[in-house]
């Protein structure tokens, strides 16, 4: 990159390794940035909506992911371009915050940039464009609050929640079973939700998947499912009224952490040592028995000797259970995690109505179900599916649905989907534009046009005439003053999303608009890109 | 290099690069101007950002000091500019772009004089006089906000903070953040260490989701099994701060125990367990409900505390722990012996809360109130990073304004006013100095000019309007600056575009000094060794160019161009 030349045309060397850096400046930089962001958005555009298509991504080591989830797709694409990376992060932060609408936010940002490009070509200062967008975003968000509805739900009346989750799931590959999955998601969230504090800790919901069976076999287990089996094949496969000892110490003779050495110089000493070891095992098992445990779950492994002894004493045991699962089991069964055998007391045992080992199909896979727990504040969603990719995608879809349910518990306002909210905002922003003086008016109007991008993409993906459909709906919205009209993607013959029961969360929609505007501003504000050439 | 034609006396080691004289001076000025050109477009509310990509990742910034640092300037003359940007950053925290642009413009103005064989020292002397006069003038016309009520002061400080923020990426929400910053700074006691304001970054959410905690907040640390069973909310808890490991471990690194009797085995095991149990017991007995440690709190301890309804967090970052100590009035302990109530901290409320995708430990209602934490939210990592830098600037400004509570009108108004004053003063001086002080005055106009350029307005037009206003004999136009919204001029003081006077004073002095420094250099000697220290790559690149330069050298006729 040549920064400067002297009178003889020789470049100055001002920066380190100046020759190896490239620099894009001014309008050229902005155009290149917009181009990069737009191409990312274009990839996701076809994934939007119930008729959106999936993307297949192959990672470096040959793993295949098939997904419809914007955040996942972008994450796996490994975008190299820095501006592209911004879009990836945009999608990711929507994922972190809301969990749903990750595709929509990128499509919106892409549409905003597309409109901005036209304005830049007209010679409008990029920051004025960005400021206009910010004004418009504020108008749009206000309008969203106006057209939103809040609904009542309780732990018995979950129908409204289920319907909103269904909207989320309808764009996924699992939409065949969306009603079932939505119900599972809502029930799971309600099981762990603290309705008073409006707080949901999603960590308490475990999503476990197993290849095989069909999607319909997916179930919600009020308890924990662990991908483990009993440590000894002859142990009982079903324990009722289990009292569970949850241990984080191995069934082994204790070892001091300090370096140690035992000098054995006679047969007697060796015998004594062996006896001592035996006694340890014996005591350990006895201790568990004494406190009344009928099942031992251990974070670590057992010695074969211990295993044998446990079997003989009729104490079923599970070994190598991960820390997170152990914690969930403890929460679910109301037990305490015990770090040392000496600490075992009857009060510290967890309780579960039934613990059973379940095997699947013809495979040897077995899983351990811990159900009817003392405290059902930890649940597991157990997903079945025909292939690994299917199970993985279902996991992601369930995650989206869980997030939506959680958001609704936090804030029970909804807007109508199917692009109706975007169209309504577009109309509102368009109307407001005329009252804004200055160059920003153009930007605000461009924002309104960009908002049409989402319903347009929806219509396009559903095989409808995008412009015809959009204009028809828009006209209808204005005529009937009904902000619930959207794109009829599923061909139900009505545009009213209220009737179609297509809901989206208000905070999700707001977040989409605000985040997209924010990132667009960031991109527009860059007028200089300095890159070392090895990165190009 | 100078001795290409005649035999020369070799004074310096071969390969040493020397160049001297006027051409060298001009070349240095050119290099500085080139660097200034990179940052000049970031000035003002319509300034643009730069994206710089390097080994450490991508940075998008509007902050002059950050950009200069990342540019990795190697030109020795131009490095001066990097240094003044850094010093401005350290001293006042804001106005880093201003100082660089100003220094560049001073050099640009000085260049024609140098070319016309004026002795640089004369220019330097006049620049120094002019800078002194400018500083005096600023002090004279600055408006003090001293003696106002707290409420009034706060709103004044907010104006200063929002002027700083207006040029940044977070400009759209400047009122929101200005309020937050002022709140954070004013809430703290007299000794406002910058470290006591924590800024935490959580991706996700929008800018408006950022919030201020009157106390301390930090991210949930790594936890062991059993953590989820601990209570996550306390009212008026006692807080124990530790700097020890609560883990089962060998007591001494190199100790080894030799046993001859297997029956003693158990006693060692027990001894070890007893040590840790003893420690834990002491923590519990102290009455603390929240235990924080800079070092690890192991699974055993986690479960022990969970059993006793105590919250614990291990591996808390040093800074956060210090802040908790300051806020809650506790003291960090390096031993669990003698845990008297005095060393325990307290606060009104402790809670673990979900923020975006993270869980945060939040302490509020702390007795000393000496710390504040700002939790920043935003759409992308780079975005939050930039927001953090912007807030840092704003925090610095507010702190500065609190200490030196005088403000001047921004938007180029103060610069125009000083410029007018200097011009007027110049007319009273006989001799060459008149020219140079005029040049200094002209250089100051670069600030409003650049503001206009960046906003896409006709700079000449606006400048002439401003000159006319400022030249009014009544002095009523002294507060007029660029109106960034309409492209006209406006009374920026009345529109609350304020800057602390100290920022301007520092910027003008630093810029004048930098210019003087560059002007006073007439010879550069570069030792070849120091170049190779730059690394293999640079050396190779140089070798390649060295050959290419050979041809040009004839034309250059040893004009003293430095080779690198």
PDB file of N, CA and C in Angstrom, chain A residues 525, chain B residues 42-46 62-63 89 92-98 156-172 174-175 177-178 181 386-401 410-411 496-500 503:
ATOM      1  N   UNK A 525     -19.919   3.173   8.459  1.00  0.00           N
ATOM      2  CA  UNK A 525     -19.030   4.174   9.039  1.00  0.00           C
ATOM      3  C   UNK A 525     -17.556   3.912   8.683  1.00  0.00           C
TER       4      UNK A 525
ATOM      5  N   UNK B  42     -11.480  10.782  10.500  1.00  0.00           N
ATOM      6  CA  UNK B  42     -12.228  10.295  11.660  1.00  0.00           C
ATOM      7  C   UNK B  42     -12.699  11.431  12.550  1.00  0.00           C
ATOM      8  N   UNK B  43     -12.317  12.657  12.234  1.00  0.00           N
ATOM      9  CA  UNK B  43     -12.635  13.779  13.117  1.00  0.00           C
ATOM     10  C   UNK B  43     -14.126  14.132  13.075  1.00  0.00           C
ATOM     11  N   UNK B  44     -14.667  14.394  14.232  1.00  0.00           N
ATOM     12  CA  UNK B  44     -15.998  14.974  14.301  1.00  0.00           C
ATOM     13  C   UNK B  44     -17.136  13.983  14.236  1.00  0.00           C
ATOM     14  N   UNK B  45     -18.342  14.506  14.447  1.00  0.00           N
ATOM     15  CA  UNK B  45     -19.514  13.636  14.509  1.00  0.00           C
ATOM     16  C   UNK B  45     -19.805  12.930  13.195  1.00  0.00           C
ATOM     17  N   UNK B  46     -19.313  13.467  12.092  1.00  0.00           N
ATOM     18  CA  UNK B  46     -19.522  12.764  10.832  1.00  0.00           C
ATOM     19  C   UNK B  46     -18.239  12.054  10.395  1.00  0.00           C
ATOM     20  N   UNK B  62     -12.628   4.579  15.742  1.00  0.00           N
ATOM     21  CA  UNK B  62     -12.708   5.978  15.377  1.00  0.00           C
ATOM     22  C   UNK B  62     -11.742   6.760  16.247  1.00  0.00           C
ATOM     23  N   UNK B  63     -11.128   6.071  17.163  1.00  0.00           N
ATOM     24  CA  UNK B  63     -10.277   6.720  18.146  1.00  0.00           C
ATOM     25  C   UNK B  63      -8.883   6.931  17.581  1.00  0.00           C
ATOM     26  N   UNK B  89      -3.981  10.704  24.805  1.00  0.00           N
ATOM     27  CA  UNK B  89      -4.879   9.668  25.306  1.00  0.00           C
ATOM     28  C   UNK B  89      -4.651   9.454  26.794  1.00  0.00           C
ATOM     29  N   UNK B  92      -5.537  13.242  28.732  1.00  0.00           N
ATOM     30  CA  UNK B  92      -6.923  13.663  28.831  1.00  0.00           C
ATOM     31  C   UNK B  92      -7.904  12.638  28.272  1.00  0.00           C
ATOM     32  N   UNK B  93      -7.410  11.697  27.512  1.00  0.00           N
ATOM     33  CA  UNK B  93      -8.284  10.612  27.078  1.00  0.00           C
ATOM     34  C   UNK B  93      -9.047  10.892  25.811  1.00  0.00           C
ATOM     35  N   UNK B  94      -9.228  12.136  25.462  1.00  0.00           N
ATOM     36  CA  UNK B  94      -9.988  12.419  24.249  1.00  0.00           C
ATOM     37  C   UNK B  94      -9.233  13.455  23.432  1.00  0.00           C
ATOM     38  N   UNK B  95      -9.706  13.693  22.213  1.00  0.00           N
ATOM     39  CA  UNK B  95      -9.058  14.686  21.374  1.00  0.00           C
ATOM     40  C   UNK B  95      -7.797  14.146  20.731  1.00  0.00           C
ATOM     41  N   UNK B  96      -7.697  12.831  20.624  1.00  0.00           N
ATOM     42  CA  UNK B  96      -6.491  12.252  20.054  1.00  0.00           C
ATOM     43  C   UNK B  96      -6.396  12.537  18.564  1.00  0.00           C
ATOM     44  N   UNK B  97      -7.536  12.509  17.901  1.00  0.00           N
ATOM     45  CA  UNK B  97      -7.504  12.823  16.478  1.00  0.00           C
ATOM     46  C   UNK B  97      -7.177  14.304  16.293  1.00  0.00           C
ATOM     47  N   UNK B  98      -7.801  15.132  17.106  1.00  0.00           N
ATOM     48  CA  UNK B  98      -7.583  16.571  17.003  1.00  0.00           C
ATOM     49  C   UNK B  98      -6.099  16.900  17.052  1.00  0.00           C
ATOM     50  N   UNK B 156     -24.251  19.369  33.156  1.00  0.00           N
ATOM     51  CA  UNK B 156     -23.174  19.985  32.380  1.00  0.00           C
ATOM     52  C   UNK B 156     -22.163  18.935  31.938  1.00  0.00           C
ATOM     53  N   UNK B 157     -21.863  18.034  32.875  1.00  0.00           N
ATOM     54  CA  UNK B 157     -20.902  16.984  32.541  1.00  0.00           C
ATOM     55  C   UNK B 157     -21.441  16.098  31.429  1.00  0.00           C
ATOM     56  N   UNK B 158     -22.746  15.853  31.502  1.00  0.00           N
ATOM     57  CA  UNK B 158     -23.356  15.025  30.459  1.00  0.00           C
ATOM     58  C   UNK B 158     -23.144  15.644  29.092  1.00  0.00           C
ATOM     59  N   UNK B 159     -23.224  16.971  29.037  1.00  0.00           N
ATOM     60  CA  UNK B 159     -23.047  17.641  27.743  1.00  0.00           C
ATOM     61  C   UNK B 159     -21.640  17.393  27.219  1.00  0.00           C
ATOM     62  N   UNK B 160     -20.666  17.501  28.132  1.00  0.00           N
ATOM     63  CA  UNK B 160     -19.284  17.259  27.712  1.00  0.00           C
ATOM     64  C   UNK B 160     -19.127  15.832  27.204  1.00  0.00           C
ATOM     65  N   UNK B 161     -19.684  14.892  27.964  1.00  0.00           N
ATOM     66  CA  UNK B 161     -19.544  13.491  27.580  1.00  0.00           C
ATOM     67  C   UNK B 161     -20.219  13.250  26.247  1.00  0.00           C
ATOM     68  N   UNK B 162     -21.384  13.865  26.028  1.00  0.00           N
ATOM     69  CA  UNK B 162     -22.069  13.552  24.778  1.00  0.00           C
ATOM     70  C   UNK B 162     -21.367  14.187  23.596  1.00  0.00           C
ATOM     71  N   UNK B 163     -20.647  15.293  23.800  1.00  0.00           N
ATOM     72  CA  UNK B 163     -19.863  15.851  22.700  1.00  0.00           C
ATOM     73  C   UNK B 163     -18.781  14.853  22.280  1.00  0.00           C
ATOM     74  N   UNK B 164     -18.149  14.264  23.276  1.00  0.00           N
ATOM     75  CA  UNK B 164     -17.127  13.274  22.965  1.00  0.00           C
ATOM     76  C   UNK B 164     -17.716  12.087  22.230  1.00  0.00           C
ATOM     77  N   UNK B 165     -18.860  11.634  22.728  1.00  0.00           N
ATOM     78  CA  UNK B 165     -19.438  10.417  22.168  1.00  0.00           C
ATOM     79  C   UNK B 165     -20.034  10.631  20.786  1.00  0.00           C
ATOM     80  N   UNK B 166     -20.352  11.895  20.469  1.00  0.00           N
ATOM     81  CA  UNK B 166     -21.091  12.118  19.223  1.00  0.00           C
ATOM     82  C   UNK B 166     -20.305  11.662  18.012  1.00  0.00           C
ATOM     83  N   UNK B 167     -18.976  11.629  18.109  1.00  0.00           N
ATOM     84  CA  UNK B 167     -18.216  11.244  16.922  1.00  0.00           C
ATOM     85  C   UNK B 167     -18.039   9.742  16.843  1.00  0.00           C
ATOM     86  N   UNK B 168     -18.521   9.036  17.838  1.00  0.00           N
ATOM     87  CA  UNK B 168     -18.240   7.598  17.884  1.00  0.00           C
ATOM     88  C   UNK B 168     -19.403   6.795  17.321  1.00  0.00           C
ATOM     89  N   UNK B 169     -19.145   5.523  17.261  1.00  0.00           N
ATOM     90  CA  UNK B 169     -20.140   4.610  16.730  1.00  0.00           C
ATOM     91  C   UNK B 169     -21.402   4.614  17.585  1.00  0.00           C
ATOM     92  N   UNK B 170     -21.228   4.868  18.874  1.00  0.00           N
ATOM     93  CA  UNK B 170     -22.387   4.868  19.757  1.00  0.00           C
ATOM     94  C   UNK B 170     -23.086   6.222  19.746  1.00  0.00           C
ATOM     95  N   UNK B 171     -22.698   7.085  18.805  1.00  0.00           N
ATOM     96  CA  UNK B 171     -23.232   8.441  18.765  1.00  0.00           C
ATOM     97  C   UNK B 171     -24.747   8.507  18.778  1.00  0.00           C
ATOM     98  N   UNK B 172     -25.375   7.518  18.187  1.00  0.00           N
ATOM     99  CA  UNK B 172     -26.831   7.521  18.110  1.00  0.00           C
ATOM    100  C   UNK B 172     -27.479   7.492  19.475  1.00  0.00           C
ATOM    101  N   UNK B 174     -26.029   8.796  22.269  1.00  0.00           N
ATOM    102  CA  UNK B 174     -25.049   9.492  23.105  1.00  0.00           C
ATOM    103  C   UNK B 174     -25.627   9.962  24.429  1.00  0.00           C
ATOM    104  N   UNK B 175     -26.888  10.411  24.433  1.00  0.00           N
ATOM    105  CA  UNK B 175     -27.469  10.888  25.691  1.00  0.00           C
ATOM    106  C   UNK B 175     -27.505   9.753  26.706  1.00  0.00           C
ATOM    107  N   UNK B 177     -25.650   7.045  26.882  1.00  0.00           N
ATOM    108  CA  UNK B 177     -24.344   6.666  27.420  1.00  0.00           C
ATOM    109  C   UNK B 177     -23.723   7.797  28.240  1.00  0.00           C
ATOM    110  N   UNK B 178     -23.951   9.044  27.817  1.00  0.00           N
ATOM    111  CA  UNK B 178     -23.389  10.163  28.559  1.00  0.00           C
ATOM    112  C   UNK B 178     -23.914  10.135  29.989  1.00  0.00           C
ATOM    113  N   UNK B 181     -22.231   7.351  31.901  1.00  0.00           N
ATOM    114  CA  UNK B 181     -20.841   7.643  32.252  1.00  0.00           C
ATOM    115  C   UNK B 181     -20.778   8.630  33.405  1.00  0.00           C
ATOM    116  N   UNK B 386     -15.298  -1.207  20.259  1.00  0.00           N
ATOM    117  CA  UNK B 386     -15.263   0.212  19.929  1.00  0.00           C
ATOM    118  C   UNK B 386     -16.080   1.016  20.937  1.00  0.00           C
ATOM    119  N   UNK B 387     -17.185   0.444  21.359  1.00  0.00           N
ATOM    120  CA  UNK B 387     -18.006   1.130  22.349  1.00  0.00           C
ATOM    121  C   UNK B 387     -17.211   1.298  23.643  1.00  0.00           C
ATOM    122  N   UNK B 388     -16.436   0.290  23.973  1.00  0.00           N
ATOM    123  CA  UNK B 388     -15.642   0.376  25.198  1.00  0.00           C
ATOM    124  C   UNK B 388     -14.636   1.517  25.093  1.00  0.00           C
ATOM    125  N   UNK B 389     -13.959   1.581  23.920  1.00  0.00           N
ATOM    126  CA  UNK B 389     -12.987   2.665  23.737  1.00  0.00           C
ATOM    127  C   UNK B 389     -13.669   4.015  23.831  1.00  0.00           C
ATOM    128  N   UNK B 390     -14.862   4.116  23.232  1.00  0.00           N
ATOM    129  CA  UNK B 390     -15.560   5.388  23.250  1.00  0.00           C
ATOM    130  C   UNK B 390     -15.919   5.763  24.677  1.00  0.00           C
ATOM    131  N   UNK B 391     -16.404   4.771  25.434  1.00  0.00           N
ATOM    132  CA  UNK B 391     -16.786   5.067  26.806  1.00  0.00           C
ATOM    133  C   UNK B 391     -15.564   5.459  27.623  1.00  0.00           C
ATOM    134  N   UNK B 392     -14.458   4.818  27.320  1.00  0.00           N
ATOM    135  CA  UNK B 392     -13.229   5.177  28.019  1.00  0.00           C
ATOM    136  C   UNK B 392     -12.928   6.655  27.816  1.00  0.00           C
ATOM    137  N   UNK B 393     -13.051   7.090  26.564  1.00  0.00           N
ATOM    138  CA  UNK B 393     -12.832   8.506  26.272  1.00  0.00           C
ATOM    139  C   UNK B 393     -13.777   9.364  27.093  1.00  0.00           C
ATOM    140  N   UNK B 394     -15.041   8.970  27.078  1.00  0.00           N
ATOM    141  CA  UNK B 394     -16.042   9.782  27.764  1.00  0.00           C
ATOM    142  C   UNK B 394     -15.770   9.811  29.265  1.00  0.00           C
ATOM    143  N   UNK B 395     -15.384   8.668  29.801  1.00  0.00           N
ATOM    144  CA  UNK B 395     -15.109   8.608  31.244  1.00  0.00           C
ATOM    145  C   UNK B 395     -13.952   9.537  31.582  1.00  0.00           C
ATOM    146  N   UNK B 396     -12.910   9.478  30.743  1.00  0.00           N
ATOM    147  CA  UNK B 396     -11.759  10.334  30.976  1.00  0.00           C
ATOM    148  C   UNK B 396     -12.172  11.801  30.950  1.00  0.00           C
ATOM    149  N   UNK B 397     -12.996  12.136  29.979  1.00  0.00           N
ATOM    150  CA  UNK B 397     -13.423  13.525  29.832  1.00  0.00           C
ATOM    151  C   UNK B 397     -14.169  13.983  31.066  1.00  0.00           C
ATOM    152  N   UNK B 398     -15.081  13.129  31.519  1.00  0.00           N
ATOM    153  CA  UNK B 398     -15.883  13.530  32.676  1.00  0.00           C
ATOM    154  C   UNK B 398     -14.987  13.681  33.898  1.00  0.00           C
ATOM    155  N   UNK B 399     -14.062  12.770  34.048  1.00  0.00           N
ATOM    156  CA  UNK B 399     -13.160  12.877  35.196  1.00  0.00           C
ATOM    157  C   UNK B 399     -12.352  14.158  35.126  1.00  0.00           C
ATOM    158  N   UNK B 400     -11.883  14.437  33.916  1.00  0.00           N
ATOM    159  CA  UNK B 400     -11.104  15.659  33.719  1.00  0.00           C
ATOM    160  C   UNK B 400     -11.933  16.883  34.025  1.00  0.00           C
ATOM    161  N   UNK B 401     -13.141  16.868  33.504  1.00  0.00           N
ATOM    162  CA  UNK B 401     -13.998  18.037  33.675  1.00  0.00           C
ATOM    163  C   UNK B 401     -14.345  18.234  35.133  1.00  0.00           C
ATOM    164  N   UNK B 410     -17.432  23.766  21.579  1.00  0.00           N
ATOM    165  CA  UNK B 410     -16.796  22.862  20.616  1.00  0.00           C
ATOM    166  C   UNK B 410     -17.207  23.185  19.192  1.00  0.00           C
ATOM    167  N   UNK B 411     -17.156  22.160  18.363  1.00  0.00           N
ATOM    168  CA  UNK B 411     -17.567  22.338  16.970  1.00  0.00           C
ATOM    169  C   UNK B 411     -16.702  23.337  16.231  1.00  0.00           C
ATOM    170  N   UNK B 496     -24.940  23.264  23.358  1.00  0.00           N
ATOM    171  CA  UNK B 496     -24.332  22.274  24.257  1.00  0.00           C
ATOM    172  C   UNK B 496     -23.289  21.384  23.595  1.00  0.00           C
ATOM    173  N   UNK B 497     -22.582  21.911  22.628  1.00  0.00           N
ATOM    174  CA  UNK B 497     -21.436  21.170  22.130  1.00  0.00           C
ATOM    175  C   UNK B 497     -20.246  21.697  22.926  1.00  0.00           C
ATOM    176  N   UNK B 498     -19.933  20.997  24.001  1.00  0.00           N
ATOM    177  CA  UNK B 498     -18.925  21.501  24.914  1.00  0.00           C
ATOM    178  C   UNK B 498     -17.753  20.563  25.015  1.00  0.00           C
ATOM    179  N   UNK B 499     -16.600  21.166  25.204  1.00  0.00           N
ATOM    180  CA  UNK B 499     -15.423  20.357  25.467  1.00  0.00           C
ATOM    181  C   UNK B 499     -14.754  20.919  26.713  1.00  0.00           C
ATOM    182  N   UNK B 500     -14.174  20.064  27.535  1.00  0.00           N
ATOM    183  CA  UNK B 500     -13.407  20.598  28.659  1.00  0.00           C
ATOM    184  C   UNK B 500     -12.221  21.397  28.122  1.00  0.00           C
ATOM    185  N   UNK B 503      -8.797  19.734  27.476  1.00  0.00           N
ATOM    186  CA  UNK B 503      -8.556  18.931  26.281  1.00  0.00           C
ATOM    187  C   UNK B 503      -7.937  19.796  25.192  1.00  0.00           C
TER     188      UNK B 503
END
